């Protein structure tokens, strides 16, 4: 007959095993779990009457290693063409390759012409857009305040929140870009909560880089204006 403490211990081991082989666990966490259970297994092997614990620990450790290997194999099978690889490296570098592959597949690639509107100030962002090549103008209240170029995201500030766009973005030249429906992106992130953190981090980095470029351009323009006045 199992005692209450023994039943609790078995439930704890079962929970650790479920975590070790379950989805949403990072590679480092699984490897750390495998190492920890290995060390505990060595200790249990030297203690009399710990055969059950030893069996559990070995099972958990092996399960964590096999799950890590399976993820690595899936990552190795994820392939990207030239455009997709540029997108992955620029924006989704924090995601595992298989996750980046799956996310990229939620969107589509398009070619646009000068004058095509990618976002409209005051209206909800319909698509998150990655500009692979070409350029775009950023307009606020009818005034050009900056631009976007290859590697920039458009709509990252509000795509996940559903809030209105803070600026109008219009292509200034023919361009090739990837885009994903903003509502579909929000649903995708909600269904894959482990990806929210890396995706939001990527969006923040892209926004900071774009703001830095815009501020530098505005400072240069002010400097030229001051020089002309002088």
CSV table of C-alpha atoms in Angstrom, one decimal:
chain,number,residue,atom,x,y,z
A,1,UNK,CA,0.0,0.0,0.0
A,2,UNK,CA,1.4,3.4,-1.0
A,3,UNK,CA,1.6,6.0,1.7
A,4,UNK,CA,0.4,9.6,1.1
A,5,UNK,CA,3.9,11.0,0.9
A,6,UNK,CA,4.8,8.3,-1.6
A,7,UNK,CA,1.8,9.1,-3.8
A,8,UNK,CA,2.7,12.8,-3.6
A,9,UNK,CA,6.2,12.1,-4.7
A,10,UNK,CA,5.0,9.9,-7.6
A,11,UNK,CA,2.7,12.7,-8.8
A,12,UNK,CA,5.6,15.2,-8.6
A,13,UNK,CA,7.8,12.9,-10.7
A,14,UNK,CA,4.9,12.5,-13.2
A,15,UNK,CA,4.5,16.2,-13.4
A,16,UNK,CA,8.3,16.7,-14.1
A,17,UNK,CA,8.1,14.1,-16.8
A,18,UNK,CA,5.1,15.9,-18.4
A,19,UNK,CA,7.1,19.1,-18.4
A,20,UNK,CA,10.2,17.4,-19.8
A,21,UNK,CA,8.5,16.1,-22.9
A,22,UNK,CA,5.6,18.6,-23.2
A,23,UNK,CA,5.4,21.5,-25.7
A,24,UNK,CA,6.4,25.1,-25.0
A,25,UNK,CA,9.5,24.2,-23.1
A,26,UNK,CA,12.8,25.8,-24.3
A,27,UNK,CA,15.8,23.8,-25.3
A,28,UNK,CA,18.0,25.2,-22.5
A,29,UNK,CA,15.3,24.4,-19.9
A,30,UNK,CA,15.0,20.8,-21.1
A,31,UNK,CA,18.8,20.4,-21.1
A,32,UNK,CA,19.0,21.8,-17.6
A,33,UNK,CA,16.3,19.5,-16.4
A,34,UNK,CA,18.1,16.5,-18.0
A,35,UNK,CA,21.3,17.5,-16.2
A,36,UNK,CA,19.5,18.0,-12.9
A,37,UNK,CA,17.7,14.7,-13.0
A,38,UNK,CA,21.0,13.0,-14.0
A,39,UNK,CA,22.7,14.3,-10.9
A,40,UNK,CA,19.8,13.4,-8.7
A,41,UNK,CA,19.8,9.9,-10.2
A,42,UNK,CA,23.5,9.5,-9.3
A,43,UNK,CA,22.6,10.4,-5.8
A,44,UNK,CA,19.6,8.0,-5.7
A,45,UNK,CA,21.7,5.2,-7.0
A,46,UNK,CA,24.0,5.4,-3.9
A,47,UNK,CA,21.0,5.4,-1.5
A,48,UNK,CA,19.3,2.2,-0.4
A,49,UNK,CA,15.6,1.9,-1.1
A,50,UNK,CA,15.6,4.6,-3.8
A,51,UNK,CA,15.0,2.4,-6.8
A,52,UNK,CA,11.6,3.9,-7.6
A,53,UNK,CA,13.1,7.4,-7.5
A,54,UNK,CA,16.0,6.3,-9.6
A,55,UNK,CA,13.7,4.9,-12.2
A,56,UNK,CA,11.6,8.1,-12.3
A,57,UNK,CA,14.7,10.3,-12.6
A,58,UNK,CA,16.2,8.3,-15.4
A,59,UNK,CA,12.9,8.3,-17.3
A,60,UNK,CA,12.6,12.1,-16.9
A,61,UNK,CA,16.2,12.7,-17.9
A,62,UNK,CA,15.9,10.5,-21.0
A,63,UNK,CA,12.6,12.0,-21.9
A,64,UNK,CA,14.0,15.5,-21.7
A,65,UNK,CA,17.0,14.5,-23.9
A,66,UNK,CA,14.8,12.8,-26.5
A,67,UNK,CA,12.4,15.8,-26.6
A,68,UNK,CA,15.4,18.1,-27.1
A,69,UNK,CA,16.7,15.9,-29.9
A,70,UNK,CA,13.3,15.9,-31.6
A,71,UNK,CA,13.1,19.7,-31.5
A,72,UNK,CA,16.6,19.9,-32.9
A,73,UNK,CA,15.7,17.6,-35.8
A,74,UNK,CA,12.6,19.6,-36.6
A,75,UNK,CA,14.6,22.8,-36.6
A,76,UNK,CA,17.1,21.2,-38.9
A,77,UNK,CA,14.3,20.5,-41.4
A,78,UNK,CA,13.1,24.1,-41.5
A,79,UNK,CA,14.3,25.7,-44.8
A,80,UNK,CA,14.0,29.2,-46.1
A,81,UNK,CA,14.5,30.8,-49.5
A,82,UNK,CA,16.6,34.0,-49.8
A,83,UNK,CA,13.7,36.4,-49.1
A,84,UNK,CA,12.5,34.3,-46.1
A,85,UNK,CA,15.9,34.0,-44.7
A,86,UNK,CA,16.4,37.8,-44.7
A,87,UNK,CA,13.0,38.2,-43.0
A,88,UNK,CA,13.9,35.5,-40.4
A,89,UNK,CA,17.3,37.0,-39.6
A,90,UNK,CA,16.1,40.6,-39.5
A,91,UNK,CA,12.9,40.2,-37.6
A,92,UNK,CA,12.3,36.7,-36.3
A,93,UNK,CA,15.9,35.8,-35.3
A,94,UNK,CA,14.8,35.2,-31.6
A,95,UNK,CA,12.4,32.4,-32.7
A,96,UNK,CA,13.5,28.8,-33.2
A,97,UNK,CA,13.7,28.0,-37.0
A,98,UNK,CA,10.6,25.8,-37.0
A,99,UNK,CA,8.6,28.5,-35.3
A,100,UNK,CA,9.9,31.2,-37.7
A,101,UNK,CA,9.0,28.9,-40.6
A,102,UNK,CA,5.5,28.4,-39.3
A,103,UNK,CA,5.0,32.1,-38.6
A,104,UNK,CA,6.2,33.2,-42.0
A,105,UNK,CA,3.8,30.7,-43.6
A,106,UNK,CA,0.9,32.6,-42.0
A,107,UNK,CA,1.6,35.6,-44.3
A,108,UNK,CA,2.3,36.1,-48.0
A,109,UNK,CA,4.7,37.9,-50.3
A,110,UNK,CA,3.7,40.7,-52.6
A,111,UNK,CA,5.2,43.2,-55.0
A,112,UNK,CA,4.0,46.8,-54.8
A,113,UNK,CA,4.4,50.1,-56.7
A,114,UNK,CA,5.1,53.6,-55.7
A,115,UNK,CA,2.0,55.2,-54.2
A,116,UNK,CA,0.6,51.9,-52.7
A,117,UNK,CA,-0.5,52.5,-49.1
A,118,UNK,CA,0.6,50.1,-46.5
A,119,UNK,CA,-0.9,51.8,-43.4
A,120,UNK,CA,-3.3,54.7,-42.8
A,121,UNK,CA,-3.0,57.0,-39.9
A,122,UNK,CA,-5.9,56.7,-37.5
A,123,UNK,CA,-7.2,53.4,-38.8
A,124,UNK,CA,-6.5,50.0,-37.4
A,125,UNK,CA,-3.5,48.3,-39.0
A,126,UNK,CA,-4.8,45.6,-41.3
A,127,UNK,CA,-1.4,44.0,-42.0
A,128,UNK,CA,2.0,43.8,-40.4
A,129,UNK,CA,4.5,44.4,-43.3
A,130,UNK,CA,8.2,43.6,-43.7
A,131,UNK,CA,9.9,45.6,-46.4
A,132,UNK,CA,12.3,43.3,-48.2
A,133,UNK,CA,13.4,46.0,-50.7
A,134,UNK,CA,12.3,49.4,-51.9
A,135,UNK,CA,11.4,52.4,-49.8
A,136,UNK,CA,8.4,54.0,-48.2
A,137,UNK,CA,7.4,57.5,-46.9
A,138,UNK,CA,6.1,57.9,-43.3
A,139,UNK,CA,3.4,60.7,-43.1
A,140,UNK,CA,1.8,62.2,-40.0
A,141,UNK,CA,-1.0,64.7,-40.4
A,142,UNK,CA,-0.1,65.3,-44.0
A,143,UNK,CA,3.6,65.9,-43.3
A,144,UNK,CA,6.5,63.6,-44.2
A,145,UNK,CA,8.4,62.8,-41.0
A,146,UNK,CA,10.7,60.0,-42.3
A,147,UNK,CA,10.9,56.9,-44.3
A,148,UNK,CA,11.3,53.1,-44.3
A,149,UNK,CA,13.8,51.0,-46.2
A,150,UNK,CA,14.8,47.4,-46.7
A,151,UNK,CA,14.6,45.4,-43.5
A,152,UNK,CA,12.0,47.6,-41.8
A,153,UNK,CA,8.7,46.6,-40.3
A,154,UNK,CA,5.5,48.6,-40.8
A,155,UNK,CA,2.7,48.4,-38.3
A,156,UNK,CA,4.7,46.7,-35.5
A,157,UNK,CA,3.7,49.4,-33.0
A,158,UNK,CA,0.0,48.5,-33.0
A,159,UNK,CA,-0.4,45.2,-35.0
A,160,UNK,CA,-0.6,43.1,-31.8
A,161,UNK,CA,-2.9,45.6,-29.9
A,162,UNK,CA,-5.3,46.4,-32.6
A,163,UNK,CA,-5.0,50.1,-32.0
A,164,UNK,CA,-5.1,52.6,-34.9
A,165,UNK,CA,-1.9,53.3,-36.9
A,166,UNK,CA,0.1,56.2,-35.7
A,167,UNK,CA,1.2,57.2,-39.3
A,168,UNK,CA,0.4,56.7,-42.9
A,169,UNK,CA,3.0,54.7,-44.8
A,170,UNK,CA,3.1,54.9,-48.6
A,171,UNK,CA,5.6,53.2,-50.9
A,172,UNK,CA,8.0,55.6,-52.5
A,173,UNK,CA,9.3,53.1,-55.0
A,174,UNK,CA,8.6,49.6,-56.3
A,175,UNK,CA,9.0,47.2,-53.5
A,176,UNK,CA,8.9,43.6,-52.5
A,177,UNK,CA,7.4,42.9,-49.1
A,178,UNK,CA,6.0,40.2,-46.8
A,179,UNK,CA,2.8,40.8,-44.9
A,180,UNK,CA,0.5,39.0,-42.5
A,181,UNK,CA,-3.1,39.9,-41.5
A,182,UNK,CA,-2.9,41.7,-38.1
A,183,UNK,CA,-6.0,39.9,-36.7
A,184,UNK,CA,-4.7,36.6,-37.8
A,185,UNK,CA,-1.3,37.4,-36.2
A,186,UNK,CA,-3.1,38.2,-32.9
A,187,UNK,CA,-4.9,34.9,-33.1
A,188,UNK,CA,-1.7,33.1,-33.9
A,189,UNK,CA,0.1,34.6,-30.9
A,190,UNK,CA,-2.8,33.8,-28.6
A,191,UNK,CA,-2.7,30.2,-29.8
A,192,UNK,CA,1.1,30.1,-29.3
A,193,UNK,CA,1.7,32.1,-26.1
A,194,UNK,CA,5.4,30.9,-25.8
A,195,UNK,CA,6.1,33.0,-28.9
A,196,UNK,CA,4.6,36.2,-27.7
A,197,UNK,CA,7.7,37.3,-25.8
A,198,UNK,CA,10.2,36.8,-28.6
A,199,UNK,CA,7.8,38.3,-31.2
A,200,UNK,CA,7.2,41.4,-29.0
A,201,UNK,CA,10.9,41.7,-28.4
A,202,UNK,CA,11.6,41.7,-32.1
A,203,UNK,CA,8.9,44.3,-32.7
A,204,UNK,CA,10.4,46.6,-30.0
A,205,UNK,CA,13.9,46.3,-31.5
A,206,UNK,CA,12.5,47.0,-35.0
A,207,UNK,CA,10.6,50.1,-33.7
A,208,UNK,CA,13.7,51.4,-31.8
A,209,UNK,CA,15.8,51.0,-34.9
A,210,UNK,CA,13.3,52.8,-37.0
A,211,UNK,CA,12.9,55.7,-34.5
A,212,UNK,CA,16.6,56.1,-34.3
A,213,UNK,CA,16.9,56.3,-38.1
A,214,UNK,CA,14.0,58.8,-38.2
A,215,UNK,CA,15.5,61.0,-35.4
A,216,UNK,CA,18.8,61.0,-37.2
A,217,UNK,CA,17.2,62.1,-40.4
A,218,UNK,CA,15.3,64.9,-38.7
A,219,UNK,CA,18.4,66.1,-36.9
A,220,UNK,CA,20.3,66.2,-40.2
A,221,UNK,CA,17.5,68.1,-41.9
A,222,UNK,CA,17.4,70.6,-39.0
A,223,UNK,CA,21.2,71.0,-39.3
A,224,UNK,CA,21.0,71.7,-43.0
A,225,UNK,CA,18.2,74.2,-42.4
A,226,UNK,CA,20.3,76.0,-39.8
A,227,UNK,CA,23.3,76.1,-42.1
A,228,UNK,CA,21.2,77.5,-44.9
A,229,UNK,CA,19.8,80.3,-42.6
A,230,UNK,CA,23.3,81.1,-41.4
